[in-house]
């Protein structure tokens, strides 16, 4: 949907909040599988969604150990988890394409479990819904949002901040 506010053409997109460091990990292409307790991404399958940085930090540091197991060194981890200087919590900072969502299956092989945990940068994944993420892209400038949500919500992004070839 395209709208115009104050002479600026806008695009309305579904949006999802991520706590740091996961927002940066998604937009830097490190986190390619999302995990949630509900199938909230099912309704936005095959769509481009905006990424909002939640105001609160992720609790725990399991993600750091998973990144080290991937072979990343401290400098690479710092780069992969940092927001660009002009961006901060409470803002929409990028977009990502959402793929299929499926329920975790405890019958997967150990290799498949490790692969999915590495892609999700989280463990354990039992009882969660997993969603494939692709084509992450940082916005040229952040967009302020009044408040994020724990569900999919809508945001208006100035069209000039988006790559028009990006949308699925």
Short mmCIF file of N, CA and C in Angstrom, two decimals:
data_model
loop_
_atom_site.label_atom_id
_atom_site.label_comp_id
_atom_site.label_asym_id
_atom_site.label_seq_id
_atom_site.Cartn_x
_atom_site.Cartn_y
_atom_site.Cartn_z
N UNK A 1 0.85 -1.18 0.00
CA UNK A 1 0.00 0.00 0.00
C UNK A 1 0.89 1.23 0.00
N UNK A 2 0.59 2.17 -0.90
CA UNK A 2 1.32 3.43 -0.94
C UNK A 2 0.43 4.55 -0.45
N UNK A 3 0.98 5.40 0.38
CA UNK A 3 0.27 6.54 0.94
C UNK A 3 1.15 7.77 0.78
N UNK A 4 0.56 8.94 0.96
CA UNK A 4 1.34 10.17 0.95
C UNK A 4 1.02 10.95 2.21
N UNK A 5 2.07 11.28 3.00
CA UNK A 5 1.94 12.10 4.19
C UNK A 5 2.89 13.27 4.05
N UNK A 6 2.38 14.49 4.19
CA UNK A 6 3.22 15.69 4.11
C UNK A 6 4.10 15.67 2.85
N UNK A 7 3.51 15.29 1.73
CA UNK A 7 4.18 15.27 0.44
C UNK A 7 5.28 14.19 0.32
N UNK A 8 5.34 13.27 1.26
CA UNK A 8 6.31 12.17 1.20
C UNK A 8 5.54 10.89 0.90
N UNK A 9 5.92 10.24 -0.19
CA UNK A 9 5.25 8.99 -0.53
C UNK A 9 5.73 7.88 0.41
N UNK A 10 4.77 7.13 0.97
CA UNK A 10 5.06 6.11 1.98
C UNK A 10 4.59 4.75 1.49
N UNK A 11 5.19 3.73 2.06
CA UNK A 11 4.74 2.36 1.82
C UNK A 11 4.39 1.75 3.18
N UNK A 12 3.25 1.09 3.25
CA UNK A 12 2.83 0.42 4.48
C UNK A 12 3.34 -1.01 4.44
N UNK A 13 4.04 -1.40 5.49
CA UNK A 13 4.60 -2.75 5.57
C UNK A 13 4.23 -3.40 6.91
N UNK A 14 4.09 -4.73 6.90
CA UNK A 14 4.02 -5.41 8.18
C UNK A 14 5.37 -5.25 8.87
N UNK A 15 5.37 -5.25 10.19
CA UNK A 15 6.60 -5.00 10.95
C UNK A 15 6.67 -5.96 12.13
N UNK A 16 7.90 -6.33 12.48
CA UNK A 16 8.15 -7.22 13.61
C UNK A 16 9.26 -6.61 14.46
N UNK A 17 9.07 -6.65 15.78
CA UNK A 17 10.10 -6.16 16.71
C UNK A 17 11.08 -7.28 17.05
N UNK A 18 12.34 -6.92 17.08
CA UNK A 18 13.42 -7.81 17.50
C UNK A 18 14.21 -7.13 18.60
N UNK A 19 14.53 -7.88 19.63
CA UNK A 19 15.45 -7.37 20.64
C UNK A 19 16.87 -7.44 20.07
N UNK A 20 17.71 -6.55 20.54
CA UNK A 20 19.12 -6.62 20.19
C UNK A 20 19.76 -7.77 20.97
N UNK A 21 20.63 -8.53 20.41
CA UNK A 21 21.35 -8.31 19.17
C UNK A 21 20.67 -8.91 17.93
N UNK A 22 19.46 -9.48 18.12
CA UNK A 22 18.83 -10.20 17.02
C UNK A 22 18.42 -9.32 15.84
N UNK A 23 18.04 -8.07 16.07
CA UNK A 23 17.71 -7.19 14.95
C UNK A 23 18.92 -7.05 14.02
N UNK A 24 20.08 -6.77 14.60
CA UNK A 24 21.29 -6.63 13.80
C UNK A 24 21.69 -7.95 13.15
N UNK A 25 21.55 -9.05 13.87
CA UNK A 25 21.90 -10.36 13.30
C UNK A 25 21.02 -10.70 12.10
N UNK A 26 19.73 -10.34 12.16
CA UNK A 26 18.84 -10.56 11.01
C UNK A 26 19.29 -9.69 9.83
N UNK A 27 19.48 -8.41 10.08
CA UNK A 27 19.78 -7.49 8.98
C UNK A 27 21.19 -7.64 8.42
N UNK A 28 22.08 -8.25 9.18
CA UNK A 28 23.42 -8.55 8.67
C UNK A 28 23.49 -9.94 8.03
N UNK A 29 22.34 -10.62 7.95
CA UNK A 29 22.28 -11.90 7.26
C UNK A 29 22.85 -13.07 8.04
N UNK A 30 23.11 -12.87 9.33
CA UNK A 30 23.66 -13.95 10.16
C UNK A 30 22.54 -14.86 10.66
N UNK A 31 21.45 -14.28 11.08
CA UNK A 31 20.28 -15.03 11.56
C UNK A 31 19.34 -15.22 10.37
N UNK A 32 19.19 -16.45 9.92
CA UNK A 32 18.38 -16.73 8.73
C UNK A 32 17.13 -17.56 9.04
N UNK A 33 16.98 -17.92 10.31
CA UNK A 33 15.77 -18.61 10.77
C UNK A 33 15.29 -17.90 12.02
N UNK A 34 14.02 -17.51 12.02
CA UNK A 34 13.40 -16.87 13.18
C UNK A 34 12.70 -17.93 14.00
N UNK A 35 12.70 -17.78 15.32
CA UNK A 35 11.98 -18.71 16.19
C UNK A 35 11.09 -17.92 17.13
N UNK A 36 9.83 -18.33 17.21
CA UNK A 36 8.85 -17.70 18.09
C UNK A 36 7.98 -18.78 18.71
N UNK A 37 7.29 -18.43 19.78
CA UNK A 37 6.39 -19.38 20.45
C UNK A 37 5.08 -19.56 19.70
N UNK A 38 4.76 -18.63 18.80
CA UNK A 38 3.53 -18.73 18.00
C UNK A 38 3.89 -18.67 16.52
N UNK A 39 2.92 -19.01 15.69
CA UNK A 39 3.12 -18.99 14.24
C UNK A 39 2.83 -17.60 13.67
N UNK A 40 3.28 -16.55 14.35
CA UNK A 40 2.93 -15.17 13.98
C UNK A 40 3.40 -14.79 12.58
N UNK A 41 4.37 -15.47 12.02
CA UNK A 41 4.87 -15.13 10.69
C UNK A 41 4.06 -15.78 9.56
N UNK A 42 3.16 -16.69 9.89
CA UNK A 42 2.39 -17.40 8.87
C UNK A 42 1.61 -16.45 7.97
N UNK A 43 1.07 -15.39 8.54
CA UNK A 43 0.25 -14.45 7.76
C UNK A 43 1.08 -13.52 6.87
N UNK A 44 2.39 -13.50 7.05
CA UNK A 44 3.23 -12.64 6.21
C UNK A 44 4.21 -13.45 5.36
N UNK A 45 3.87 -14.73 5.15
CA UNK A 45 4.70 -15.58 4.29
C UNK A 45 4.81 -14.96 2.90
N UNK A 46 6.02 -14.99 2.35
CA UNK A 46 6.30 -14.46 1.01
C UNK A 46 6.10 -12.96 0.93
N UNK A 47 6.24 -12.27 2.06
CA UNK A 47 6.15 -10.80 2.08
C UNK A 47 7.43 -10.23 2.66
N UNK A 48 7.65 -8.98 2.37
CA UNK A 48 8.74 -8.23 2.96
C UNK A 48 8.21 -7.57 4.22
N UNK A 49 8.92 -7.72 5.33
CA UNK A 49 8.50 -7.10 6.59
C UNK A 49 9.58 -6.15 7.07
N UNK A 50 9.14 -5.11 7.76
CA UNK A 50 10.06 -4.16 8.36
C UNK A 50 10.59 -4.73 9.67
N UNK A 51 11.81 -4.37 10.00
CA UNK A 51 12.45 -4.81 11.24
C UNK A 51 12.55 -3.63 12.19
N UNK A 52 11.87 -3.77 13.33
CA UNK A 52 11.88 -2.75 14.40
C UNK A 52 12.81 -3.23 15.51
N UNK A 53 13.63 -2.34 16.04
CA UNK A 53 14.53 -2.70 17.14
C UNK A 53 13.80 -2.41 18.45
N UNK A 54 13.53 -3.45 19.21
CA UNK A 54 12.85 -3.29 20.50
C UNK A 54 13.71 -2.47 21.45
N UNK A 55 13.07 -1.86 22.41
CA UNK A 55 13.79 -1.03 23.38
C UNK A 55 14.52 -1.86 24.43
N UNK A 56 14.13 -3.13 24.57
CA UNK A 56 14.77 -3.99 25.57
C UNK A 56 15.76 -4.94 24.91
N UNK A 57 16.78 -5.29 25.66
CA UNK A 57 17.83 -6.20 25.22
C UNK A 57 17.38 -7.64 25.41
N UNK A 58 17.88 -8.54 24.58
CA UNK A 58 17.64 -9.97 24.75
C UNK A 58 18.29 -10.42 26.04
N UNK A 59 17.59 -11.23 26.80
CA UNK A 59 18.14 -11.75 28.05
C UNK A 59 18.93 -13.02 27.77
N UNK A 60 20.14 -13.07 28.24
CA UNK A 60 20.99 -14.25 28.03
C UNK A 60 22.04 -14.00 26.97
N UNK A 61 23.05 -14.87 26.96
CA UNK A 61 24.17 -14.73 26.02
C UNK A 61 24.43 -15.99 25.22
N UNK A 62 23.46 -16.91 25.14
CA UNK A 62 23.66 -18.13 24.36
C UNK A 62 24.03 -17.80 22.91
N UNK A 63 23.48 -16.72 22.40
CA UNK A 63 23.75 -16.32 21.02
C UNK A 63 25.26 -16.13 20.78
N UNK A 64 25.96 -15.57 21.76
CA UNK A 64 27.40 -15.33 21.61
C UNK A 64 28.16 -16.66 21.45
N UNK A 65 27.80 -17.65 22.26
CA UNK A 65 28.45 -18.96 22.17
C UNK A 65 28.16 -19.62 20.82
N UNK A 66 26.93 -19.50 20.34
CA UNK A 66 26.58 -20.08 19.04
C UNK A 66 27.39 -19.41 17.93
N UNK A 67 27.56 -18.10 17.99
CA UNK A 67 28.36 -17.41 16.98
C UNK A 67 29.83 -17.84 17.04
N UNK A 68 30.34 -18.04 18.25
CA UNK A 68 31.72 -18.52 18.39
C UNK A 68 31.86 -19.93 17.82
N UNK A 69 30.85 -20.77 18.05
CA UNK A 69 30.87 -22.12 17.49
C UNK A 69 30.82 -22.10 15.97
N UNK A 70 30.26 -21.03 15.41
CA UNK A 70 30.25 -20.85 13.95
C UNK A 70 31.62 -20.45 13.43
N UNK A 71 32.53 -20.13 14.35
CA UNK A 71 33.87 -19.73 13.95
C UNK A 71 34.09 -18.22 13.94
N UNK A 72 33.11 -17.47 14.44
CA UNK A 72 33.26 -16.02 14.46
C UNK A 72 34.14 -15.60 15.63
N UNK A 73 35.02 -14.63 15.39
CA UNK A 73 35.87 -14.07 16.44
C UNK A 73 35.17 -12.84 17.02
N UNK A 74 35.67 -12.35 18.15
CA UNK A 74 35.01 -11.25 18.87
C UNK A 74 34.72 -10.05 17.98
N UNK A 75 35.65 -9.64 17.13
CA UNK A 75 35.44 -8.47 16.26
C UNK A 75 34.30 -8.73 15.28
N UNK A 76 34.24 -9.92 14.72
CA UNK A 76 33.15 -10.27 13.80
C UNK A 76 31.80 -10.28 14.52
N UNK A 77 31.80 -10.78 15.75
CA UNK A 77 30.57 -10.80 16.54
C UNK A 77 30.12 -9.38 16.85
N UNK A 78 31.05 -8.53 17.23
CA UNK A 78 30.72 -7.13 17.51
C UNK A 78 30.14 -6.45 16.27
N UNK A 79 30.75 -6.66 15.12
CA UNK A 79 30.26 -6.06 13.86
C UNK A 79 28.88 -6.60 13.49
N UNK A 80 28.67 -7.91 13.67
CA UNK A 80 27.41 -8.54 13.28
C UNK A 80 26.25 -8.16 14.19
N UNK A 81 26.56 -7.73 15.42
CA UNK A 81 25.50 -7.44 16.39
C UNK A 81 25.29 -5.95 16.63
N UNK A 82 26.06 -5.11 15.96
CA UNK A 82 25.96 -3.66 16.17
C UNK A 82 24.98 -3.03 15.20
N UNK A 83 24.24 -2.06 15.69
CA UNK A 83 23.41 -1.23 14.81
C UNK A 83 24.30 -0.15 14.19
N UNK A 84 24.00 0.29 12.98
CA UNK A 84 24.74 1.42 12.42
C UNK A 84 24.62 2.64 13.34
N UNK A 85 25.61 3.51 13.30
CA UNK A 85 25.68 4.66 14.20
C UNK A 85 24.42 5.51 14.22
N UNK A 86 23.76 5.66 13.10
CA UNK A 86 22.59 6.55 13.03
C UNK A 86 21.30 5.87 13.50
N UNK A 87 21.38 4.60 13.89
CA UNK A 87 20.17 3.85 14.24
C UNK A 87 20.20 3.42 15.70
N UNK A 88 18.99 3.34 16.29
CA UNK A 88 18.92 2.96 17.70
C UNK A 88 17.62 2.23 18.00
N UNK A 89 17.51 1.80 19.23
CA UNK A 89 16.31 1.09 19.67
C UNK A 89 15.08 1.98 19.51
N UNK A 90 13.94 1.31 19.26
CA UNK A 90 12.70 2.04 19.08
C UNK A 90 12.47 2.51 17.66
N UNK A 91 13.34 2.11 16.74
CA UNK A 91 13.22 2.55 15.34
C UNK A 91 13.10 1.34 14.40
N UNK A 92 12.49 1.59 13.24
CA UNK A 92 12.52 0.62 12.15
C UNK A 92 13.81 0.89 11.40
N UNK A 93 14.62 -0.16 11.22
CA UNK A 93 15.96 0.04 10.67
C UNK A 93 16.23 -0.77 9.39
N UNK A 94 15.31 -1.66 9.01
CA UNK A 94 15.55 -2.45 7.83
C UNK A 94 14.34 -3.28 7.44
N UNK A 95 14.54 -4.11 6.42
CA UNK A 95 13.49 -5.01 5.93
C UNK A 95 14.10 -6.38 5.66
N UNK A 96 13.24 -7.40 5.69
CA UNK A 96 13.67 -8.77 5.41
C UNK A 96 12.48 -9.51 4.80
N UNK A 97 12.77 -10.46 3.92
CA UNK A 97 11.72 -11.28 3.31
C UNK A 97 11.43 -12.48 4.20
N UNK A 98 10.15 -12.80 4.35
CA UNK A 98 9.71 -13.90 5.20
C UNK A 98 9.29 -15.08 4.33
N UNK A 99 9.81 -16.25 4.69
CA UNK A 99 9.46 -17.47 3.97
C UNK A 99 8.50 -18.33 4.77
N UNK A 100 8.62 -19.62 4.59
CA UNK A 100 7.71 -20.58 5.23
C UNK A 100 7.93 -20.66 6.74
N UNK A 101 6.85 -20.95 7.45
CA UNK A 101 6.88 -21.17 8.90
C UNK A 101 6.49 -22.62 9.16
N UNK A 102 7.21 -23.26 10.07
CA UNK A 102 6.90 -24.63 10.43
C UNK A 102 7.13 -24.83 11.92
N UNK A 103 6.47 -25.83 12.48
CA UNK A 103 6.60 -26.18 13.89
C UNK A 103 7.82 -27.07 14.07
N UNK A 104 8.60 -26.78 15.11
CA UNK A 104 9.76 -27.60 15.43
C UNK A 104 9.37 -29.07 15.55
N UNK A 105 10.22 -29.94 15.07
CA UNK A 105 9.99 -31.37 15.13
C UNK A 105 11.12 -31.99 15.94
N UNK A 106 10.80 -32.56 17.09
CA UNK A 106 11.83 -33.17 17.94
C UNK A 106 12.48 -34.40 17.31
N UNK A 107 11.97 -34.85 16.18
CA UNK A 107 12.51 -36.04 15.53
C UNK A 107 13.66 -35.71 14.56
N UNK A 108 14.09 -34.46 14.48
CA UNK A 108 15.17 -34.11 13.55
C UNK A 108 16.48 -34.74 14.02
N UNK A 109 17.37 -34.92 13.08
CA UNK A 109 18.69 -35.48 13.41
C UNK A 109 19.49 -34.45 14.21
N UNK A 110 20.53 -34.90 14.88
CA UNK A 110 21.39 -33.99 15.63
C UNK A 110 22.03 -32.95 14.70
N UNK A 111 22.43 -33.38 13.50
CA UNK A 111 23.03 -32.44 12.54
C UNK A 111 22.02 -31.36 12.13
N UNK A 112 20.78 -31.77 11.87
CA UNK A 112 19.75 -30.81 11.48
C UNK A 112 19.42 -29.87 12.65
N UNK A 113 19.37 -30.40 13.85
CA UNK A 113 19.13 -29.56 15.03
C UNK A 113 20.22 -28.50 15.16
N UNK A 114 21.47 -28.92 15.04
CA UNK A 114 22.59 -27.97 15.14
C UNK A 114 22.52 -26.93 14.02
N UNK A 115 22.18 -27.37 12.82
CA UNK A 115 22.08 -26.44 11.68
C UNK A 115 21.01 -25.39 11.93
N UNK A 116 19.85 -25.82 12.43
CA UNK A 116 18.75 -24.88 12.69
C UNK A 116 19.06 -23.96 13.86
N UNK A 117 19.68 -24.48 14.91
CA UNK A 117 20.08 -23.64 16.04
C UNK A 117 21.10 -22.60 15.61
N UNK A 118 22.02 -22.99 14.74
CA UNK A 118 23.02 -22.06 14.23
C UNK A 118 22.35 -20.98 13.37
N UNK A 119 21.41 -21.38 12.52
CA UNK A 119 20.71 -20.41 11.66
C UNK A 119 19.81 -19.49 12.48
N UNK A 120 19.25 -20.00 13.57
CA UNK A 120 18.38 -19.20 14.43
C UNK A 120 19.18 -18.42 15.48
N UNK A 121 20.44 -18.79 15.67
CA UNK A 121 21.32 -18.21 16.69
C UNK A 121 20.61 -18.29 18.05
N UNK A 122 20.05 -19.46 18.31
CA UNK A 122 19.31 -19.67 19.55
C UNK A 122 19.19 -21.16 19.83
N UNK A 123 19.21 -21.50 21.09
CA UNK A 123 18.93 -22.87 21.50
C UNK A 123 18.31 -22.85 22.88
N UNK A 124 17.48 -23.80 23.20
CA UNK A 124 16.92 -24.84 22.34
C UNK A 124 15.74 -24.29 21.53
N UNK A 125 15.36 -25.03 20.50
CA UNK A 125 14.26 -24.62 19.63
C UNK A 125 12.99 -25.45 19.85
N UNK A 126 13.02 -26.37 20.79
CA UNK A 126 11.87 -27.23 21.05
C UNK A 126 10.61 -26.43 21.27
N UNK A 127 9.52 -26.92 20.68
CA UNK A 127 8.17 -26.35 20.82
C UNK A 127 8.01 -24.98 20.16
N UNK A 128 8.97 -24.54 19.38
CA UNK A 128 8.86 -23.23 18.74
C UNK A 128 8.46 -23.37 17.28
N UNK A 129 7.97 -22.26 16.73
CA UNK A 129 7.70 -22.15 15.30
C UNK A 129 8.90 -21.49 14.66
N UNK A 130 9.37 -22.06 13.57
CA UNK A 130 10.54 -21.55 12.87
C UNK A 130 10.11 -20.95 11.54
N UNK A 131 10.77 -19.87 11.15
CA UNK A 131 10.44 -19.18 9.90
C UNK A 131 11.72 -18.84 9.17
N UNK A 132 11.75 -19.13 7.89
CA UNK A 132 12.90 -18.81 7.04
C UNK A 132 12.92 -17.31 6.73
N UNK A 133 14.09 -16.68 6.87
CA UNK A 133 14.29 -15.27 6.54
C UNK A 133 15.31 -15.15 5.42
N UNK A 134 15.13 -14.17 4.53
CA UNK A 134 16.06 -13.99 3.41
C UNK A 134 16.11 -12.52 2.98
N UNK A 135 17.13 -12.19 2.24
CA UNK A 135 17.28 -10.87 1.62
C UNK A 135 17.17 -9.70 2.59
N UNK A 136 17.92 -9.71 3.68
CA UNK A 136 17.86 -8.58 4.61
C UNK A 136 18.47 -7.33 3.98
N UNK A 137 17.96 -6.18 4.40
CA UNK A 137 18.45 -4.91 3.85
C UNK A 137 18.26 -3.80 4.89
N UNK A 138 19.35 -3.09 5.22
CA UNK A 138 19.26 -1.94 6.11
C UNK A 138 18.62 -0.78 5.38
N UNK A 139 17.82 0.01 6.06
CA UNK A 139 17.30 1.25 5.48
C UNK A 139 18.42 2.28 5.43
N UNK A 140 18.31 3.25 4.53
CA UNK A 140 19.30 4.33 4.47
C UNK A 140 19.24 5.21 5.70
N UNK A 141 18.04 5.33 6.27
CA UNK A 141 17.82 6.10 7.49
C UNK A 141 16.78 5.36 8.32
N UNK A 142 16.83 5.50 9.64
CA UNK A 142 15.82 4.85 10.47
C UNK A 142 14.49 5.58 10.42
N UNK A 143 13.44 4.87 10.80
CA UNK A 143 12.10 5.45 10.90
C UNK A 143 11.65 5.29 12.35
N UNK A 144 11.28 6.39 12.98
CA UNK A 144 10.82 6.34 14.37
C UNK A 144 9.44 5.70 14.45
N UNK A 145 9.25 4.88 15.45
CA UNK A 145 7.97 4.21 15.69
C UNK A 145 7.59 4.51 17.14
N UNK A 146 6.32 4.80 17.36
CA UNK A 146 5.87 5.12 18.71
C UNK A 146 6.18 3.97 19.66
N UNK A 147 5.82 2.75 19.26
CA UNK A 147 6.01 1.60 20.13
C UNK A 147 5.99 0.32 19.30
N UNK A 148 6.87 -0.61 19.64
CA UNK A 148 6.85 -1.91 19.00
C UNK A 148 5.80 -2.80 19.62
N UNK A 149 5.69 -4.02 19.11
CA UNK A 149 4.69 -4.97 19.60
C UNK A 149 5.29 -6.37 19.64
N UNK A 150 4.61 -7.27 20.33
CA UNK A 150 5.04 -8.67 20.35
C UNK A 150 4.26 -9.48 19.31
N UNK A 151 3.69 -8.81 18.36
CA UNK A 151 2.97 -9.42 17.24
C UNK A 151 3.31 -8.61 15.99
N UNK A 152 2.84 -9.05 14.85
CA UNK A 152 3.06 -8.29 13.61
C UNK A 152 2.18 -7.05 13.65
N UNK A 153 2.75 -5.90 13.33
CA UNK A 153 2.00 -4.64 13.27
C UNK A 153 2.39 -3.91 11.99
N UNK A 154 1.74 -2.81 11.69
CA UNK A 154 2.02 -2.08 10.45
C UNK A 154 2.79 -0.80 10.73
N UNK A 155 3.68 -0.46 9.78
CA UNK A 155 4.42 0.80 9.84
C UNK A 155 4.38 1.45 8.46
N UNK A 156 4.59 2.75 8.43
CA UNK A 156 4.67 3.51 7.19
C UNK A 156 6.12 3.95 7.02
N UNK A 157 6.70 3.59 5.90
CA UNK A 157 8.10 3.90 5.62
C UNK A 157 8.17 4.77 4.37
N UNK A 158 8.91 5.88 4.44
CA UNK A 158 9.08 6.71 3.24
C UNK A 158 9.66 5.87 2.10
N UNK A 159 9.04 5.97 0.95
CA UNK A 159 9.42 5.15 -0.19
C UNK A 159 10.88 5.35 -0.60
N UNK A 160 11.40 6.56 -0.42
CA UNK A 160 12.78 6.82 -0.83
C UNK A 160 13.81 6.08 0.02
N UNK A 161 13.40 5.52 1.17
CA UNK A 161 14.32 4.75 2.02
C UNK A 161 14.38 3.28 1.63
N UNK A 162 13.49 2.85 0.75
CA UNK A 162 13.38 1.44 0.38
C UNK A 162 13.94 1.19 -1.01
N UNK A 163 14.58 0.06 -1.19
CA UNK A 163 14.99 -0.38 -2.52
C UNK A 163 13.76 -0.97 -3.20
N UNK A 164 13.35 -0.40 -4.31
CA UNK A 164 12.13 -0.88 -4.97
C UNK A 164 12.27 -2.28 -5.53
N UNK A 165 13.48 -2.75 -5.77
CA UNK A 165 13.67 -4.09 -6.31
C UNK A 165 13.67 -5.16 -5.22
N UNK A 166 13.51 -4.75 -3.98
CA UNK A 166 13.64 -5.67 -2.86
C UNK A 166 12.37 -6.47 -2.57
N UNK A 167 11.22 -5.95 -2.85
CA UNK A 167 9.98 -6.51 -2.31
C UNK A 167 9.51 -7.77 -2.99
N UNK A 168 9.07 -8.71 -2.11
CA UNK A 168 8.50 -9.95 -2.63
C UNK A 168 7.00 -9.89 -2.47
#
